[in-house]
PDB file of C-alpha atoms in Angstrom:
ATOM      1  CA  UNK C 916       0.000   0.000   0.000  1.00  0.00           C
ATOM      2  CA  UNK C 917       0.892   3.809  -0.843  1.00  0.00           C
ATOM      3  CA  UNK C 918       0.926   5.925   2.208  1.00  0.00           C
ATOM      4  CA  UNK C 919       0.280   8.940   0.148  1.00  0.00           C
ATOM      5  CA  UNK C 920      -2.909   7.336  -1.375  1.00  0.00           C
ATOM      6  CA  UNK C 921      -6.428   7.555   0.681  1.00  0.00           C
ATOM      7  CA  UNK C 922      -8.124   5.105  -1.282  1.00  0.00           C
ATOM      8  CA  UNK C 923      -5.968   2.397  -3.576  1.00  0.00           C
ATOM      9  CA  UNK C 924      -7.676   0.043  -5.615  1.00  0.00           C
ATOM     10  CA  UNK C 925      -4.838  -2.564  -6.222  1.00  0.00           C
ATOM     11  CA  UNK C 926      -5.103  -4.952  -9.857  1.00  0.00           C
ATOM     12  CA  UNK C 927      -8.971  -5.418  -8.752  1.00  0.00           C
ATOM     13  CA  UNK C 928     -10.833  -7.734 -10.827  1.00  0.00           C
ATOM     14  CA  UNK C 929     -14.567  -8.681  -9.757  1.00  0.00           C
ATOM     15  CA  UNK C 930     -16.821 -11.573 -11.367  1.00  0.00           C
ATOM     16  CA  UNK C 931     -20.123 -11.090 -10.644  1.00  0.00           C
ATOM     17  CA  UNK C 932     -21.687 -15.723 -10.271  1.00  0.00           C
ATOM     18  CA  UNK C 933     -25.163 -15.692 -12.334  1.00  0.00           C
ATOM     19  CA  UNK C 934     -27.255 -18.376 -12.929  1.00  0.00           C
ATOM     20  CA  UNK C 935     -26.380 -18.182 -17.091  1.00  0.00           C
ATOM     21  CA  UNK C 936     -23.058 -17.031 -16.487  1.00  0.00           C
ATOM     22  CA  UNK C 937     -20.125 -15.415 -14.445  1.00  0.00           C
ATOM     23  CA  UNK C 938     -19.773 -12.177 -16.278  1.00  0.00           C
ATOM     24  CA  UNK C 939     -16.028 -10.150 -15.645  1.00  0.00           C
ATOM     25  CA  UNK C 940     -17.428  -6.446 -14.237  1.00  0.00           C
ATOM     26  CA  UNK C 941     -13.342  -4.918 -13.877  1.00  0.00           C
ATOM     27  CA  UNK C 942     -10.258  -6.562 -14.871  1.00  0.00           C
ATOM     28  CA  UNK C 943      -7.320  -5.422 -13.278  1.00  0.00           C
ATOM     29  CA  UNK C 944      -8.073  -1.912 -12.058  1.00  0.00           C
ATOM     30  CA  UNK C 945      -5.239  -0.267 -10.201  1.00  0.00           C
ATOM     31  CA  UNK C 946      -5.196   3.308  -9.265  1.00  0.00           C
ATOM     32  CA  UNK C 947      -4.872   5.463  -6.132  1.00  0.00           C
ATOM     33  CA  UNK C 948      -6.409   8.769  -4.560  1.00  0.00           C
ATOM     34  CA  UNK C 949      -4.421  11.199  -2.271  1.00  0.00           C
ATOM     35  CA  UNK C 950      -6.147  12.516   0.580  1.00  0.00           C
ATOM     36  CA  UNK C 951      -8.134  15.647  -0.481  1.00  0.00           C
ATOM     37  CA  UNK C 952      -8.612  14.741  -4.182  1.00  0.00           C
ATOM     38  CA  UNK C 953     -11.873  14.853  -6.136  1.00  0.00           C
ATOM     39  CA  UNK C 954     -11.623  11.915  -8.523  1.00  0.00           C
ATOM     40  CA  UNK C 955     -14.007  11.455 -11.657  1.00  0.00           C
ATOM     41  CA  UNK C 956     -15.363   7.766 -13.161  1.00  0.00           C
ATOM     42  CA  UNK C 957     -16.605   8.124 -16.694  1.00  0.00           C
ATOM     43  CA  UNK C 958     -17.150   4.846 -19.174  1.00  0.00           C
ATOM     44  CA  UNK C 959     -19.941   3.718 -20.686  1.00  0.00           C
ATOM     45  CA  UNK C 960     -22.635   1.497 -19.411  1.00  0.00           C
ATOM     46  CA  UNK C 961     -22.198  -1.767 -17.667  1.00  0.00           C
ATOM     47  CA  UNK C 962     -18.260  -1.092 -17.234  1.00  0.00           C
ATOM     48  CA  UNK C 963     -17.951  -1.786 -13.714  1.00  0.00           C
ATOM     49  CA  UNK C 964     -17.729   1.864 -12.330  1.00  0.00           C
ATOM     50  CA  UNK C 965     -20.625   1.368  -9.603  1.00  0.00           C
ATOM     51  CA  UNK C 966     -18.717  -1.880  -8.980  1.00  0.00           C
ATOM     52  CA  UNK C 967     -15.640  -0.209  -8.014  1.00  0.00           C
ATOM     53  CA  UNK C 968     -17.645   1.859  -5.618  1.00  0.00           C
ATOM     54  CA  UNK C 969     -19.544  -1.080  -4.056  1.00  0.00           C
ATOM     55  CA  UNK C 970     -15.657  -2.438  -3.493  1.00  0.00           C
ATOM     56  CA  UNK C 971     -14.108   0.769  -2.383  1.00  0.00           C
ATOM     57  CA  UNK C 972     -17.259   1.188   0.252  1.00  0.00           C
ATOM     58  CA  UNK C 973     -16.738  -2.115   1.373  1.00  0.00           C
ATOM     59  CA  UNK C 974     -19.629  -3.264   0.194  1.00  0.00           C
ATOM     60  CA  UNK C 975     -18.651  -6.159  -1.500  1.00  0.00           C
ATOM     61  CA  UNK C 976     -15.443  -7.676  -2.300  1.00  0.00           C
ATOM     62  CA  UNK C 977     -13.409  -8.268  -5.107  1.00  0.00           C
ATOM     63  CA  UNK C 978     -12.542 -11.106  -6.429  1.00  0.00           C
ATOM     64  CA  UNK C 979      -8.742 -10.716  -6.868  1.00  0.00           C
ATOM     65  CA  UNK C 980      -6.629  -8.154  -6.036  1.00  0.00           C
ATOM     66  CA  UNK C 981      -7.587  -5.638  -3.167  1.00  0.00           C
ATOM     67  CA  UNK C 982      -8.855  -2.088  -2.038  1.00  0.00           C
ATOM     68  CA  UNK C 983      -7.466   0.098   0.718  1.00  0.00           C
ATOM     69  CA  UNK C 984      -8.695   2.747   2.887  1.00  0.00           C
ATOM     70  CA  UNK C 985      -6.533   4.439   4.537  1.00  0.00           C
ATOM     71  CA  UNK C 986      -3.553   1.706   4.388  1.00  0.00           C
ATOM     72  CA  UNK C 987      -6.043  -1.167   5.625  1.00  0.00           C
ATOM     73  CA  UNK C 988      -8.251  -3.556   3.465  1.00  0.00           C
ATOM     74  CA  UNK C 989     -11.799  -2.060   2.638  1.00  0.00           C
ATOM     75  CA  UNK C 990     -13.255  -5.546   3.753  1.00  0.00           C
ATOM     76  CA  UNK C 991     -16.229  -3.507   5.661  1.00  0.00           C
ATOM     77  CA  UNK C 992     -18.687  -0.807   5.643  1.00  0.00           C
ATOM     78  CA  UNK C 993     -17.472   1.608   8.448  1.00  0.00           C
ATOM     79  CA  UNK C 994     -17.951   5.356   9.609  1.00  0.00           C
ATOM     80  CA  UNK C 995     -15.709   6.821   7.172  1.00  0.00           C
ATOM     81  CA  UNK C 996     -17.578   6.164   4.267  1.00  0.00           C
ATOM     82  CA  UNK C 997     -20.386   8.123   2.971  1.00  0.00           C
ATOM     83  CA  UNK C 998     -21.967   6.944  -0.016  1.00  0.00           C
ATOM     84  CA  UNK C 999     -24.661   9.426  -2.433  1.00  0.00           C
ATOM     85  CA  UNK C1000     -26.649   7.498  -5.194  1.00  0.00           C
ATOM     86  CA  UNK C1001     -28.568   9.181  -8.238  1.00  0.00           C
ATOM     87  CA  UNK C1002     -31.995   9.079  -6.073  1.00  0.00           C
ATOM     88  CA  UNK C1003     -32.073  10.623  -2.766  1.00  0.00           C
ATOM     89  CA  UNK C1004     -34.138   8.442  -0.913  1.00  0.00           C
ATOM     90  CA  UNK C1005     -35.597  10.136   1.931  1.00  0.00           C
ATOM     91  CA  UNK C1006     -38.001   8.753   4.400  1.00  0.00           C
ATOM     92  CA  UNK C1007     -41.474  10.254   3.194  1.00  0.00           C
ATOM     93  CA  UNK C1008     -42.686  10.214   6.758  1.00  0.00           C
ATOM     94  CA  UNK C1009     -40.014  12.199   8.002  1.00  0.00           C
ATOM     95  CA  UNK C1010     -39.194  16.105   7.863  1.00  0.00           C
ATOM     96  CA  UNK C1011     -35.948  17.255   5.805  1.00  0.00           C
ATOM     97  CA  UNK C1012     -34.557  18.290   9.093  1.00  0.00           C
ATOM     98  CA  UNK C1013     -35.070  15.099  10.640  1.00  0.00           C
ATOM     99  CA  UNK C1014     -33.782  13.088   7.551  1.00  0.00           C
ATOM    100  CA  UNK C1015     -30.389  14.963   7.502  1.00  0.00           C
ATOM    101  CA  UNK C1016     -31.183  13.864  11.560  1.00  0.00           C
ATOM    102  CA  UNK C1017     -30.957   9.894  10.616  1.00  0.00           C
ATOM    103  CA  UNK C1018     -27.651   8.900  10.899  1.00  0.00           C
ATOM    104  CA  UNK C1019     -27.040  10.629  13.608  1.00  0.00           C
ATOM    105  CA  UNK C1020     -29.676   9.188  15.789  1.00  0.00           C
ATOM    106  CA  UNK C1021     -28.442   5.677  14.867  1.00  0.00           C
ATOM    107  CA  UNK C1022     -25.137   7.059  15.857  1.00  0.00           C
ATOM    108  CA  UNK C1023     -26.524   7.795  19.336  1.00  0.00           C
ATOM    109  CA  UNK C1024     -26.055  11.814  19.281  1.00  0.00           C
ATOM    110  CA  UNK C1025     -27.626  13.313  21.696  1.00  0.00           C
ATOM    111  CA  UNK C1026     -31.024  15.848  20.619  1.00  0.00           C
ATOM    112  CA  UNK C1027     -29.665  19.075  20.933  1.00  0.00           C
ATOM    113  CA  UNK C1028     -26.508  18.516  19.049  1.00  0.00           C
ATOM    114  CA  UNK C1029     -28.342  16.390  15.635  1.00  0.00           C
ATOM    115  CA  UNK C1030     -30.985  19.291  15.611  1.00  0.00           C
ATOM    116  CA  UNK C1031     -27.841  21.926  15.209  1.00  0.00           C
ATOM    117  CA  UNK C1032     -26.263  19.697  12.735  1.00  0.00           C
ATOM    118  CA  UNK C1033     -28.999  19.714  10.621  1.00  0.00           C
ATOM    119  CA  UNK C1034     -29.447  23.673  10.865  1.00  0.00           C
ATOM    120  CA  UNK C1035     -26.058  24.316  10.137  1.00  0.00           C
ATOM    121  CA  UNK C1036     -26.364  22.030   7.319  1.00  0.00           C
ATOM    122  CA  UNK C1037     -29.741  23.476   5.808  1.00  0.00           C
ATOM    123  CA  UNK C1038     -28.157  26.967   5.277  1.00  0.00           C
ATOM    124  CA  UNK C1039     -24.982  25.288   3.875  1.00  0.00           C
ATOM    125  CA  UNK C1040     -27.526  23.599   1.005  1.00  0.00           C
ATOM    126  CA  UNK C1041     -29.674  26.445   0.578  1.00  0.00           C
ATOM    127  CA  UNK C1042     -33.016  24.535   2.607  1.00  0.00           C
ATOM    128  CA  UNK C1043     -33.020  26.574   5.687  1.00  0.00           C
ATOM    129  CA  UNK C1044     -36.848  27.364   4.937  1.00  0.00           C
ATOM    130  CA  UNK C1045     -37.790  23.954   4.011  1.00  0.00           C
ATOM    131  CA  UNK C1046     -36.016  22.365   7.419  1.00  0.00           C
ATOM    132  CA  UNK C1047     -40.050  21.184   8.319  1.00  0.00           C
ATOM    133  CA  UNK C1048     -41.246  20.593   4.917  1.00  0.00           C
ATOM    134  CA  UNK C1049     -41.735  16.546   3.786  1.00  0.00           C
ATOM    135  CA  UNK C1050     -39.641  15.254   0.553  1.00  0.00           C
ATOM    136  CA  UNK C1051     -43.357  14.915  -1.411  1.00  0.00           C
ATOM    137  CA  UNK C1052     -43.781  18.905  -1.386  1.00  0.00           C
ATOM    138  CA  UNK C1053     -39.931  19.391  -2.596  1.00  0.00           C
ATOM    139  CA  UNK C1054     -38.721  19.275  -6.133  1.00  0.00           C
ATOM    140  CA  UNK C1055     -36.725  16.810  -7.393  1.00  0.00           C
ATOM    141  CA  UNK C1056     -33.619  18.820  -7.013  1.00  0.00           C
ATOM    142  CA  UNK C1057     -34.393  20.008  -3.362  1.00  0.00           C
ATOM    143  CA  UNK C1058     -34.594  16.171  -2.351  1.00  0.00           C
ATOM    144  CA  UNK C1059     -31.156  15.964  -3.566  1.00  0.00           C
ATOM    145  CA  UNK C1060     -29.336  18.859  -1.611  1.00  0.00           C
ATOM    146  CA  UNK C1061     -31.250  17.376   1.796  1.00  0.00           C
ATOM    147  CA  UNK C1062     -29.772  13.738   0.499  1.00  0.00           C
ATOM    148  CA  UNK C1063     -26.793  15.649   0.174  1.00  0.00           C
ATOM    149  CA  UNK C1064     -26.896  17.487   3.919  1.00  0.00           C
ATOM    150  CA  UNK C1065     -27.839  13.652   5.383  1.00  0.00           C
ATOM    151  CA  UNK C1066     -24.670  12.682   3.928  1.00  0.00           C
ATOM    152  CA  UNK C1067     -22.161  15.408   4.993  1.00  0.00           C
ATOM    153  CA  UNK C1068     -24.309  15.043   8.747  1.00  0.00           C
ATOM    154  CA  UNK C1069     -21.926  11.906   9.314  1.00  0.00           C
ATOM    155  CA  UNK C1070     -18.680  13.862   8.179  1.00  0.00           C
ATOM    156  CA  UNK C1071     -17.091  11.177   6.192  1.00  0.00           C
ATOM    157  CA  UNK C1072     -13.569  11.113   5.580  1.00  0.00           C
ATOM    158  CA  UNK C1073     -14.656   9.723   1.811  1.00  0.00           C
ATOM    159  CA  UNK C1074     -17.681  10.727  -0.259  1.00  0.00           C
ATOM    160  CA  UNK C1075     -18.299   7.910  -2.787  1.00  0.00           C
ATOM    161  CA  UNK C1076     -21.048   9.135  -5.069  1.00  0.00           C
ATOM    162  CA  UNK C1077     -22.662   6.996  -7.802  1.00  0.00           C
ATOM    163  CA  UNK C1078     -24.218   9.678 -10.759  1.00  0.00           C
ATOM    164  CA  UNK C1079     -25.878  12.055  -7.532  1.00  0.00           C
ATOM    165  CA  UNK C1080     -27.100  14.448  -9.872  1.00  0.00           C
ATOM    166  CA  UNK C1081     -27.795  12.110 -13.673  1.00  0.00           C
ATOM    167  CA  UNK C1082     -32.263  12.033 -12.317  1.00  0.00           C
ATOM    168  CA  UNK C1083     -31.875  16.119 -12.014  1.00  0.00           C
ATOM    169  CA  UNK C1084     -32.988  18.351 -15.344  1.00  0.00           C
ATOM    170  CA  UNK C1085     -30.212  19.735 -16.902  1.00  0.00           C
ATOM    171  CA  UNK C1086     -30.501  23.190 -15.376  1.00  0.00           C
ATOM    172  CA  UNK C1087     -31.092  21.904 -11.400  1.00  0.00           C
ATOM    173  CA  UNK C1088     -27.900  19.387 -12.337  1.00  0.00           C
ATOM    174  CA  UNK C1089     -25.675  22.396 -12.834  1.00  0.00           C
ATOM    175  CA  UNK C1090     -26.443  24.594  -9.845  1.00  0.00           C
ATOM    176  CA  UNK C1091     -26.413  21.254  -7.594  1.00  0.00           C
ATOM    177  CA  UNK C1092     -22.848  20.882  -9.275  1.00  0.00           C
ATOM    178  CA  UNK C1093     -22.251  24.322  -7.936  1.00  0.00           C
ATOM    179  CA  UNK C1094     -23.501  23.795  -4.665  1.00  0.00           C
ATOM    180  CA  UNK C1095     -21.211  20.834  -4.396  1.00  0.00           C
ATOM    181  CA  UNK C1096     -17.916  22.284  -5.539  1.00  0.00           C
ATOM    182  CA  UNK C1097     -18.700  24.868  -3.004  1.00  0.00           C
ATOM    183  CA  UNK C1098     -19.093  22.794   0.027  1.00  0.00           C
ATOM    184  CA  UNK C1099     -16.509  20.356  -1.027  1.00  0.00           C
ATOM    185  CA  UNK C1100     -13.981  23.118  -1.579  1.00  0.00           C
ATOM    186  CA  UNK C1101     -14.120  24.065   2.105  1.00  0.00           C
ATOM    187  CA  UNK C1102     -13.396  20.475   3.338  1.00  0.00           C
ATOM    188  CA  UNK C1103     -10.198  17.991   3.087  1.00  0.00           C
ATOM    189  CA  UNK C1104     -12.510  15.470   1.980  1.00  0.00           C
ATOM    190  CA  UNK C1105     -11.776  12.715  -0.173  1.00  0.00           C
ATOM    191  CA  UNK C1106     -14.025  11.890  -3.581  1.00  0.00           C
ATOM    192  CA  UNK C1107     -14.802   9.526  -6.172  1.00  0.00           C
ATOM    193  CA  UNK C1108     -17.565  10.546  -8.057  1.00  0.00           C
ATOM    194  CA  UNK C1109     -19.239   8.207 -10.735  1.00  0.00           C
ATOM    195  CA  UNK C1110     -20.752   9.801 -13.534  1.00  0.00           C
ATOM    196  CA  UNK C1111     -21.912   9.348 -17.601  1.00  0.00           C
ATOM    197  CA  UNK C1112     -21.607  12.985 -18.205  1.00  0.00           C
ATOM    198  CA  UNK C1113     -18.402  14.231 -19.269  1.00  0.00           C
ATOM    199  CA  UNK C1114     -18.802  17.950 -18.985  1.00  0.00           C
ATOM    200  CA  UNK C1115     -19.764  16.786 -14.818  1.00  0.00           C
ATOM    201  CA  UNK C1116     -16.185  15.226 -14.643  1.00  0.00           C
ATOM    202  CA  UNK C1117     -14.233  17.865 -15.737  1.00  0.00           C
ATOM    203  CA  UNK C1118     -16.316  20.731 -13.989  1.00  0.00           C
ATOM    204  CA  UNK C1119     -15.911  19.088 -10.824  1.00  0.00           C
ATOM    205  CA  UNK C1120     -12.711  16.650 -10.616  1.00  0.00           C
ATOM    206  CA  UNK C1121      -8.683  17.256  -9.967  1.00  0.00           C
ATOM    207  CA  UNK C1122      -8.410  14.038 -11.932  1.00  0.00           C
ATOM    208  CA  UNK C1123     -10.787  11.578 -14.728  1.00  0.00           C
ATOM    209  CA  UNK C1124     -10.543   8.127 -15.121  1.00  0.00           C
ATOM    210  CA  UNK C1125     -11.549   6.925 -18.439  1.00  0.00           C
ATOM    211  CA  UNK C1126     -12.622   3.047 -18.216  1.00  0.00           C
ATOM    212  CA  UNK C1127     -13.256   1.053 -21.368  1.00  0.00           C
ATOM    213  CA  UNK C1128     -16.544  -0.876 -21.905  1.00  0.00           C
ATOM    214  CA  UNK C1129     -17.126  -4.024 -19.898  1.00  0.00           C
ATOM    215  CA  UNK C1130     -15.100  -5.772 -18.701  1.00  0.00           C
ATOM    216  CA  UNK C1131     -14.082  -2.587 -17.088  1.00  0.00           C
ATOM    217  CA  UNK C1132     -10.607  -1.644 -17.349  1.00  0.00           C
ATOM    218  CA  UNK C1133      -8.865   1.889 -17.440  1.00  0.00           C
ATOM    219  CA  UNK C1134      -8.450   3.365 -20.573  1.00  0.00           C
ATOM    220  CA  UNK C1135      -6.660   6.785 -19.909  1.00  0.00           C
ATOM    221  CA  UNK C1136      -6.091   8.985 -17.076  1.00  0.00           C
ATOM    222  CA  UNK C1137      -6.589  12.444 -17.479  1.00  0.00           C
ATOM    223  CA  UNK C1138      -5.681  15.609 -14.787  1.00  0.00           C
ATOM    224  CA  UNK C1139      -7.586  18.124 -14.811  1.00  0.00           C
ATOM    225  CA  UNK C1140      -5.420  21.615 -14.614  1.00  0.00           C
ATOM    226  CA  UNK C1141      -8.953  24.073 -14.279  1.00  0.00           C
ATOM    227  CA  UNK C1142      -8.482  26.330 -11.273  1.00  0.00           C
ATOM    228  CA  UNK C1143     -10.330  26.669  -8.667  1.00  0.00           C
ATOM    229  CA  UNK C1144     -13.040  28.159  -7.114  1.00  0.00           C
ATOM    230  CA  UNK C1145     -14.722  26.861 -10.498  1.00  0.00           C
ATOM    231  CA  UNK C1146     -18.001  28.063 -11.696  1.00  0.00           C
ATOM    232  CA  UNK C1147     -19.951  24.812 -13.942  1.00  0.00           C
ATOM    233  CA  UNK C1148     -22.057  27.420 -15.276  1.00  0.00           C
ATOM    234  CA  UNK C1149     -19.111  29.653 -17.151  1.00  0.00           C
ATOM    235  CA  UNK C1150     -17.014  26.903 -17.687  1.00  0.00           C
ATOM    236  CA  UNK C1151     -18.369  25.492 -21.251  1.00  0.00           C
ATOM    237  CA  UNK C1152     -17.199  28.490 -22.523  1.00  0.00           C
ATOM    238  CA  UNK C1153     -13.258  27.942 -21.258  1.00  0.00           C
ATOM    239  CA  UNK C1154     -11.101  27.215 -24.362  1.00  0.00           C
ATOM    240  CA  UNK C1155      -9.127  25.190 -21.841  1.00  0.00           C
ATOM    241  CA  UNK C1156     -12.500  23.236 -20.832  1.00  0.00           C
ATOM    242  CA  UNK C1157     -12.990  22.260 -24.323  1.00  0.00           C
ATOM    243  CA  UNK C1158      -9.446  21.038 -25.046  1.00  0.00           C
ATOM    244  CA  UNK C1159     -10.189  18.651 -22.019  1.00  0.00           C
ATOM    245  CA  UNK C1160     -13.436  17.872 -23.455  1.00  0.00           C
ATOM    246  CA  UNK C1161     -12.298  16.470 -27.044  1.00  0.00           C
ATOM    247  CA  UNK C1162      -9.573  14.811 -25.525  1.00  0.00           C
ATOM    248  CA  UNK C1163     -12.036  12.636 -22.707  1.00  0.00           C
ATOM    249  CA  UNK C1164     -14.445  12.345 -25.276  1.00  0.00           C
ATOM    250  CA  UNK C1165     -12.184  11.143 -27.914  1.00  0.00           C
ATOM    251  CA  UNK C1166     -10.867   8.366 -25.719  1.00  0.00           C
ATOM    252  CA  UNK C1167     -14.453   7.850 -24.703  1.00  0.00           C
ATOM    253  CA  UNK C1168     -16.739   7.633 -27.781  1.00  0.00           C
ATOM    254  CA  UNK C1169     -15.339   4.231 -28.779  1.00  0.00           C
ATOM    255  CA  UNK C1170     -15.797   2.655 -25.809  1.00  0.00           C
ATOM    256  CA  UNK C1171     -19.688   3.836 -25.835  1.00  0.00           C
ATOM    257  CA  UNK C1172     -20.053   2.438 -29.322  1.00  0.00           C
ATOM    258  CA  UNK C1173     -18.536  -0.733 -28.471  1.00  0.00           C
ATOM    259  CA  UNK C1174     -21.074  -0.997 -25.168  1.00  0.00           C
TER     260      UNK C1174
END
């Protein structure tokens, strides 16, 4: 293991066992994130990137080869994980406030200190007037910043999130990407961010992995030299963006055709 690496995925291969057949998800995926770093997955369908972030979360294991958190084997789910999927799945029955609340009362935290977690959480996603309002009467995009808040509530070290934003319309997706670059950018925390859209990876990563179609294996590896604070909105019209663009898309659009 790299000391300077949070997360290492080390020549990880994973086989998912079907009844018709034992189909090859990665093949030999090695790479490593340093603490702090925002890390893209692009590829097309079906190329194992979820699968990487089932391993990486400890959610399953692979089947050779091996991930690492923090120097140790990711052979378990534990606190310093936090994992975001495209839906936000929110308890129906329960308030926003007291859904950003959840983990935190099956972590045992006492009242006082969950209810100012999720206040000082509500005005860091823009839902301090919605804190009693029920998922049903917020849009789509709303539900997502309070999924979100219930995730940064447990303060992972790691934020593994699967395509958060791909069920948002294409104008809510870009000032959620906003919101997002703007909390991460005031935390150390460590990402790796799943995602079909391109333009996504390069607004928001330090870093894209390119992976090819299935059996998933990584194509190129691409750093991304935008500064920041960066703006999702403005940045389609960066000459610089679109260099990065061609290039990911270039080693990309194969890959999608062979899928």
């Amino acid at each position: 293991m790299t000391e300077r690496y949070a997360l290492e995925a080390r020549h990880v291969t994973h086989q998912f066992d079907t009844a018709a057949a034992s189909p090859l998800a990665t093949d030999d995926v090695t790479f490593g994130v340093p603490r702090g770093q925002f890390l893209a997955i692009v590829g097309p369908s079906g190329c194992g990137k979820t699968t990487v972030l089932n391993m990486m979360a400890g959610l399953i294991r692979p089947t050779s080869g091996e991930v690492y958190r923090n120097g140790q084997p990711a052979v378990r789910v534990d606190r310093s994980v936090g994992y975001m999927f495209a839906r936000p799945g929110l308890m129906p029955w329960r308030t926003v406030s007291d859904n950003i609340k959840l983990g935190l009362e099956f972590r045992g935290v006492r009242r006082r200190t969950r209810a100012e977690e999720a206040d000082r959480l509500l005005v860091l996603v823009g839902l301090a007037n919605y804190r009693d309002a029920y998922p049903a009467e917020l849009s789509q995009g709303m539900r997502q910043r309070a999924a979100l808040a219930r995730t940064l509530a447990l303060d992972p070290e790691f934020l593994l999130m699967d395509e958060p934003f791909g069920a948002l319309d294409a104008q809510t997706k870009i000032l959620m990407q906003e919101e997002f670059t703007k909390v991460w950018e005031g935390t150390d925390k460590t990402v790796v961010f799943v995602t079909h859209d391109v333009s996504e990876a390069i607004a928001l990563a330090d870093r894209v992995l390119v992976f090819t179609a299935s059996p998933g294996r990584i194509k190129a590896e691409i750093d991304i030299g935008l500064p920041r604070p960066r703006h999702p909105d403005s940045l389609r019209f960066d000459a610089t963006y679109q260099k990065y663009f061609e290039r990911i898309w270039n080693e990309l659009r194969g890959e999608v055709i062979v899928s």
